[in-house]
Amino acid sequence: GASSPEEMVEEAVRLGLEAIALPDHDGFYGVVRFAEAAQALGMPTVFGSELSLDSVPRAGSPDPGGSHLLVLARGQEGYRRLSREIATAHMVGGEKGKLHYDIEELAEAAGGHWQILTGCRKGHVRQALEVDGIEAADRELRRLVDLFGADRVTVELTHHGVPEDDERNASLAKLAEMHRLPMIASTAAHFANPERRRLAMAMASVRARRSLDDTSGWLAPTGGGHLRSGEEMSRLFAQYPNAVTAAAELGRECAFDLKLIAPQLPPFDVPDGYTEASWLRRLTMDGAQRRYGSPEQRPDAYRQIEHEL
């Protein structure tokens, strides 16, 4: 995104929104700043993450492949479970951007504590709808329901000012009705306000490692990817008024205070002859010896340890 967590929260407050979710890709990278800013301004917070189900690095391509699963935590237990699954995926992958999740294992780990949104165009349902039509999308939506439960799957409508918006939303609304699923209207914002759109384009080009000229055909329209007021959303989704109120209701259901503000920690006592950093290295290497053996036995583990230290 092209706006800081603080900017997103400030704009959400200005627009009179009832809650805001800030799901990053495969992690909770901005949640401390997000939680602190929201707490200071009295904005209810929803925490989640957009999981990359295929091991496809996002950097270096204007349109990375793979599928995404958008997960919102329904309270602190949902956050703990989601955090655990993300950490496991990072450990198995061993490298940022190369992760591994098993969607059936994710469904088991959720235990009813997550809300699954059909998400962006990289979500299973929208991918199937775009490539193979509504019957394929129906199969993908039914699979999500079978895995996570009908009360834990929500169909997400977005409107970013592209020609396909109306047709896509009509199909998604039909699917929601067929499966008797809740449906929300979401901004799916990548920046706080329209003034940030040019920066958003530049950042997308940097991620793709290409010039703006080279990525121009891949970039989404710049006018729609920002936060909007409830009044504006009601105009955009006049055909689906319940989807706007349902979004506010879902925000209220899932919002909680993470209380992540860390205490002021004193310096650690370390043995004579050590600094905190050298004592951490000593403890780490002692533990690595017990767990992995020598560096010759597990060079990959010791390479990762050096990187983390």
Short mmCIF file of C-alpha atoms in Angstrom, two decimals:
data_model
loop_
_atom_site.label_atom_id
_atom_site.label_comp_id
_atom_site.label_asym_id
_atom_site.label_seq_id
_atom_site.Cartn_x
_atom_site.Cartn_y
_atom_site.Cartn_z
CA GLY A 1 0.00 0.00 0.00
CA ALA A 2 0.96 3.61 -0.52
CA SER A 3 -0.22 4.89 2.87
CA SER A 4 1.12 4.21 6.35
CA PRO A 5 -1.08 2.47 8.94
CA GLU A 6 -1.42 5.82 10.69
CA GLU A 7 -2.68 7.50 7.50
CA MET A 8 -5.22 4.74 6.93
CA VAL A 9 -6.58 5.08 10.45
CA GLU A 10 -6.73 8.89 10.28
CA GLU A 11 -8.67 8.76 7.01
CA ALA A 12 -11.03 6.11 8.35
CA VAL A 13 -11.79 8.37 11.31
CA ARG A 14 -12.29 11.38 9.03
CA LEU A 15 -14.73 9.39 6.88
CA GLY A 16 -16.71 8.22 9.91
CA LEU A 17 -16.08 4.50 9.38
CA GLU A 18 -17.07 2.11 12.15
CA ALA A 19 -14.00 -0.16 11.94
CA ILE A 20 -11.00 -0.76 9.71
CA ALA A 21 -9.10 -3.91 8.76
CA LEU A 22 -5.51 -3.80 7.55
CA PRO A 23 -4.61 -7.29 6.25
CA ASP A 24 -1.03 -7.44 4.99
CA HIS A 25 0.37 -10.24 2.84
CA ASP A 26 1.52 -13.27 4.86
CA GLY A 27 2.21 -11.39 8.06
CA PHE A 28 1.29 -8.79 10.64
CA TYR A 29 4.01 -6.35 9.67
CA GLY A 30 2.15 -3.12 10.42
CA VAL A 31 -0.13 -4.16 13.26
CA VAL A 32 1.71 -2.46 16.13
CA ARG A 33 1.63 0.95 14.41
CA PHE A 34 -1.92 0.22 13.24
CA ALA A 35 -3.14 -0.75 16.74
CA GLU A 36 -1.46 2.19 18.45
CA ALA A 37 -2.80 4.73 15.94
CA ALA A 38 -6.31 3.27 16.16
CA GLN A 39 -6.25 3.22 19.94
CA ALA A 40 -5.17 6.87 20.04
CA LEU A 41 -8.05 7.91 17.76
CA GLY A 42 -10.69 5.52 19.09
CA MET A 43 -11.05 3.57 15.83
CA PRO A 44 -12.09 -0.11 16.23
CA THR A 45 -9.58 -2.46 14.60
CA VAL A 46 -9.93 -5.73 12.70
CA PHE A 47 -6.83 -7.87 12.23
CA GLY A 48 -6.13 -10.34 9.47
CA SER A 49 -3.82 -11.33 6.67
CA GLU A 50 -3.93 -12.17 2.99
CA LEU A 51 -2.30 -15.59 2.68
CA SER A 52 -0.42 -16.50 -0.50
CA LEU A 53 -1.44 -20.10 -1.03
CA ASP A 54 1.14 -20.70 -3.77
CA SER A 55 4.86 -20.21 -3.35
CA VAL A 56 5.11 -17.35 -5.84
CA PRO A 57 7.26 -14.32 -4.89
CA ARG A 58 5.33 -11.06 -5.23
CA ALA A 59 8.39 -9.03 -6.19
CA GLY A 60 9.79 -8.89 -9.71
CA SER A 61 6.57 -9.31 -11.69
CA PRO A 62 3.87 -6.80 -12.68
CA ASP A 63 1.21 -9.45 -12.05
CA PRO A 64 2.46 -12.20 -9.71
CA GLY A 65 0.73 -15.54 -10.07
CA GLY A 66 -0.84 -17.62 -7.33
CA SER A 67 -4.00 -17.57 -5.25
CA HIS A 68 -4.80 -15.60 -2.10
CA LEU A 69 -6.96 -16.38 0.93
CA LEU A 70 -8.17 -13.34 2.85
CA VAL A 71 -8.55 -14.15 6.55
CA LEU A 72 -9.97 -11.90 9.28
CA ALA A 73 -9.44 -12.92 12.89
CA ARG A 74 -12.61 -13.08 14.96
CA GLY A 75 -11.02 -12.02 18.22
CA GLN A 76 -7.75 -12.70 20.00
CA GLU A 77 -7.97 -16.48 19.67
CA GLY A 78 -8.39 -16.11 15.90
CA TYR A 79 -5.35 -13.83 15.84
CA ARG A 80 -3.26 -16.37 17.79
CA ARG A 81 -4.27 -19.19 15.44
CA LEU A 82 -3.58 -17.12 12.33
CA SER A 83 -0.23 -15.93 13.68
CA ARG A 84 0.78 -19.54 14.38
CA GLU A 85 -0.09 -20.68 10.86
CA ILE A 86 1.79 -17.76 9.25
CA ALA A 87 4.85 -18.43 11.40
CA THR A 88 4.79 -22.11 10.46
CA ALA A 89 4.54 -21.26 6.76
CA HIS A 90 7.54 -18.94 7.03
CA MET A 91 9.55 -21.60 8.85
CA VAL A 92 8.74 -24.27 6.26
CA GLY A 93 9.40 -21.92 3.35
CA GLY A 94 12.57 -20.56 4.88
CA GLU A 95 12.49 -17.42 2.75
CA LYS A 96 10.16 -14.43 2.51
CA GLY A 97 7.87 -14.76 -0.48
CA LYS A 98 8.31 -18.54 -0.67
CA LEU A 99 5.70 -19.87 1.70
CA HIS A 100 3.64 -23.01 1.93
CA TYR A 101 0.10 -23.33 3.25
CA ASP A 102 -2.29 -26.26 2.97
CA ILE A 103 -5.83 -24.90 2.77
CA GLU A 104 -7.30 -27.98 4.46
CA GLU A 105 -4.85 -27.61 7.34
CA LEU A 106 -5.74 -23.91 7.53
CA ALA A 107 -9.43 -24.79 7.80
CA GLU A 108 -8.67 -27.18 10.65
CA ALA A 109 -6.49 -24.59 12.39
CA ALA A 110 -9.21 -21.92 12.11
CA GLY A 111 -11.56 -23.75 14.47
CA GLY A 112 -14.34 -21.27 13.70
CA HIS A 113 -12.23 -18.29 14.81
CA TRP A 114 -11.64 -16.82 11.32
CA GLN A 115 -13.86 -15.07 8.81
CA ILE A 116 -12.93 -15.89 5.21
CA LEU A 117 -13.61 -13.26 2.54
CA THR A 118 -13.73 -14.17 -1.14
CA GLY A 119 -11.22 -11.36 -1.51
CA CYS A 120 -9.48 -9.74 -4.44
CA ARG A 121 -9.08 -10.98 -8.00
CA LYS A 122 -6.45 -13.45 -6.71
CA GLY A 123 -9.03 -15.11 -4.47
CA HIS A 124 -10.17 -18.58 -5.57
CA VAL A 125 -13.72 -17.50 -6.34
CA ARG A 126 -12.86 -14.45 -8.41
CA GLN A 127 -10.07 -16.25 -10.25
CA ALA A 128 -12.48 -19.02 -11.21
CA LEU A 129 -15.15 -16.50 -12.21
CA GLU A 130 -12.76 -14.58 -14.44
CA VAL A 131 -11.18 -17.62 -16.11
CA ASP A 132 -13.98 -20.21 -16.30
CA GLY A 133 -17.24 -18.48 -15.46
CA ILE A 134 -19.87 -18.64 -12.75
CA GLU A 135 -20.09 -22.45 -12.54
CA ALA A 136 -16.38 -22.68 -11.72
CA ALA A 137 -16.76 -19.86 -9.20
CA ASP A 138 -19.68 -21.73 -7.66
CA ARG A 139 -17.47 -24.80 -7.14
CA GLU A 140 -14.74 -22.73 -5.49
CA LEU A 141 -17.22 -20.98 -3.20
CA ARG A 142 -18.79 -24.30 -2.24
CA ARG A 143 -15.32 -25.60 -1.38
CA LEU A 144 -14.65 -22.65 0.94
CA VAL A 145 -18.01 -23.26 2.64
CA ASP A 146 -17.25 -26.96 3.05
CA LEU A 147 -13.86 -26.17 4.57
CA PHE A 148 -14.65 -23.21 6.83
CA GLY A 149 -18.43 -23.34 7.33
CA ALA A 150 -21.27 -21.28 5.87
CA ASP A 151 -21.24 -18.86 8.81
CA ARG A 152 -17.53 -18.17 8.34
CA VAL A 153 -17.43 -17.34 4.62
CA THR A 154 -18.40 -13.89 3.30
CA VAL A 155 -18.74 -12.80 -0.32
CA GLU A 156 -16.89 -9.53 -0.92
CA LEU A 157 -17.97 -6.95 -3.49
CA THR A 158 -15.61 -4.17 -4.61
CA HIS A 159 -15.92 -1.24 -6.99
CA HIS A 160 -12.73 0.37 -8.26
CA GLY A 161 -14.10 1.99 -11.40
CA VAL A 162 -13.16 -0.71 -13.91
CA PRO A 163 -15.56 -1.83 -16.67
CA GLU A 164 -15.95 -5.31 -15.17
CA ASP A 165 -17.11 -4.12 -11.75
CA ASP A 166 -20.87 -4.29 -12.31
CA GLU A 167 -20.90 -7.62 -14.12
CA ARG A 168 -18.55 -9.22 -11.60
CA ASN A 169 -20.55 -7.95 -8.62
CA ALA A 170 -23.79 -9.22 -10.15
CA SER A 171 -22.27 -12.69 -10.47
CA LEU A 172 -20.88 -12.64 -6.94
CA ALA A 173 -24.22 -11.45 -5.55
CA LYS A 174 -25.95 -14.30 -7.36
CA LEU A 175 -23.51 -16.79 -5.85
CA ALA A 176 -24.03 -15.36 -2.36
CA GLU A 177 -27.79 -15.73 -2.79
CA MET A 178 -27.46 -19.30 -4.10
CA HIS A 179 -25.37 -20.34 -1.09
CA ARG A 180 -27.26 -18.11 1.39
CA LEU A 181 -24.03 -16.43 2.40
CA PRO A 182 -23.51 -12.95 3.83
CA MET A 183 -22.25 -10.34 1.37
CA ILE A 184 -20.30 -7.17 2.14
CA ALA A 185 -19.21 -4.14 0.16
CA SER A 186 -15.53 -3.42 0.74
CA THR A 187 -13.26 -0.59 -0.36
CA ALA A 188 -10.36 -3.07 -0.70
CA ALA A 189 -8.23 0.04 -0.39
CA HIS A 190 -4.51 0.14 -1.16
CA PHE A 191 -4.09 3.75 -0.06
CA ALA A 192 -5.91 6.23 2.16
CA ASN A 193 -7.12 8.92 -0.23
CA PRO A 194 -7.04 9.78 -3.95
CA GLU A 195 -3.97 11.98 -3.52
CA ARG A 196 -1.91 8.83 -2.90
CA ARG A 197 -2.78 7.20 -6.21
CA ARG A 198 0.38 8.27 -8.05
CA LEU A 199 2.56 6.96 -5.25
CA ALA A 200 0.61 3.68 -5.37
CA MET A 201 1.46 3.33 -9.08
CA ALA A 202 5.12 4.05 -8.41
CA MET A 203 5.28 1.50 -5.60
CA ALA A 204 3.64 -1.15 -7.77
CA SER A 205 6.29 -0.51 -10.42
CA VAL A 206 9.09 -0.74 -7.85
CA ARG A 207 7.72 -4.06 -6.60
CA ALA A 208 7.64 -5.30 -10.20
CA ARG A 209 11.17 -3.92 -10.74
CA ARG A 210 10.04 -2.17 -13.89
CA SER A 211 9.57 1.40 -15.02
CA LEU A 212 6.19 3.11 -14.88
CA ASP A 213 6.02 2.96 -18.67
CA ASP A 214 6.65 -0.79 -18.67
CA THR A 215 4.02 -1.48 -16.01
CA SER A 216 1.35 0.93 -17.24
CA GLY A 217 -0.70 -1.80 -18.90
CA TRP A 218 -0.70 -3.88 -15.72
CA LEU A 219 -1.58 -1.17 -13.22
CA ALA A 220 -5.13 -0.99 -11.92
CA PRO A 221 -7.04 2.27 -12.45
CA THR A 222 -5.82 4.81 -9.94
CA GLY A 223 -9.15 6.35 -9.07
CA GLY A 224 -10.77 3.62 -7.01
CA GLY A 225 -8.35 2.01 -4.57
CA HIS A 226 -8.88 4.34 -1.61
CA LEU A 227 -11.02 4.43 1.52
CA ARG A 228 -14.58 5.70 1.06
CA SER A 229 -17.30 6.93 3.39
CA GLY A 230 -20.42 4.92 4.08
CA GLU A 231 -22.44 7.46 2.09
CA GLU A 232 -20.22 7.05 -0.98
CA MET A 233 -20.27 3.27 -0.66
CA SER A 234 -24.07 3.36 -0.49
CA ARG A 235 -24.16 5.24 -3.80
CA LEU A 236 -21.69 2.86 -5.45
CA PHE A 237 -23.59 -0.21 -4.23
CA ALA A 238 -27.13 1.12 -4.58
CA GLN A 239 -28.17 -2.28 -6.00
CA TYR A 240 -26.89 -4.03 -2.88
CA PRO A 241 -27.67 -1.71 0.06
CA ASN A 242 -27.53 -4.55 2.57
CA ALA A 243 -23.92 -5.22 1.58
CA VAL A 244 -22.85 -1.83 2.94
CA THR A 245 -24.59 -2.23 6.30
CA ALA A 246 -23.33 -5.84 6.48
CA ALA A 247 -19.75 -4.56 6.14
CA ALA A 248 -20.21 -2.32 9.18
CA GLU A 249 -21.78 -5.18 11.10
CA LEU A 250 -18.91 -7.53 10.25
CA GLY A 251 -16.44 -4.87 11.35
CA ARG A 252 -18.18 -4.59 14.71
CA GLU A 253 -18.24 -8.38 15.10
CA CYS A 254 -14.54 -8.85 14.37
CA ALA A 255 -13.09 -5.73 16.02
CA PHE A 256 -10.96 -6.10 19.13
CA ASP A 257 -8.08 -4.36 20.86
CA LEU A 258 -4.81 -6.21 20.43
CA LYS A 259 -3.05 -4.39 23.28
CA LEU A 260 0.33 -4.78 21.61
CA ILE A 261 2.06 -1.80 23.19
CA ALA A 262 5.23 -3.26 24.72
CA PRO A 263 6.44 -2.33 28.22
CA GLN A 264 9.65 -0.44 28.75
CA LEU A 265 12.15 -3.28 29.15
CA PRO A 266 15.30 -2.76 31.26
CA PRO A 267 18.71 -3.93 30.01
CA PHE A 268 19.39 -7.65 30.45
CA ASP A 269 22.03 -8.84 32.87
CA VAL A 270 24.78 -10.74 31.03
CA PRO A 271 27.92 -12.51 32.28
CA ASP A 272 31.19 -10.63 32.51
CA GLY A 273 32.94 -10.29 29.19
CA TYR A 274 29.71 -10.30 27.17
CA THR A 275 27.48 -7.67 25.65
CA GLU A 276 23.76 -8.31 25.17
CA ALA A 277 24.43 -9.08 21.49
CA SER A 278 27.36 -11.45 22.12
CA TRP A 279 25.47 -13.25 24.91
CA LEU A 280 22.47 -13.69 22.58
CA ARG A 281 24.81 -15.19 19.98
CA ARG A 282 26.29 -17.55 22.58
CA LEU A 283 22.87 -18.75 23.74
CA THR A 284 21.72 -19.14 20.15
CA MET A 285 24.74 -21.20 19.13
CA ASP A 286 24.45 -23.42 22.22
CA GLY A 287 20.82 -24.06 21.36
CA ALA A 288 21.62 -24.66 17.69
CA GLN A 289 24.24 -27.23 18.67
CA ARG A 290 21.64 -29.13 20.70
CA ARG A 291 18.94 -28.94 18.05
CA TYR A 292 20.83 -29.18 14.75
CA GLY A 293 24.26 -30.52 15.57
CA SER A 294 27.34 -28.93 14.04
CA PRO A 295 27.38 -26.36 11.21
CA GLU A 296 28.75 -29.10 8.96
CA GLN A 297 25.69 -31.24 9.66
CA ARG A 298 23.11 -28.50 9.01
CA PRO A 299 24.69 -25.64 7.04
CA ASP A 300 21.23 -24.42 5.98
CA ALA A 301 20.15 -23.95 9.60
CA TYR A 302 23.29 -22.05 10.51
CA ARG A 303 22.99 -19.82 7.44
CA GLN A 304 19.47 -18.88 8.56
CA ILE A 305 20.65 -18.30 12.14
CA GLU A 306 23.36 -15.93 10.92
CA HIS A 307 20.81 -14.09 8.81
CA GLU A 308 18.42 -13.70 11.76
CA LEU A 309 21.13 -12.61 14.17
#
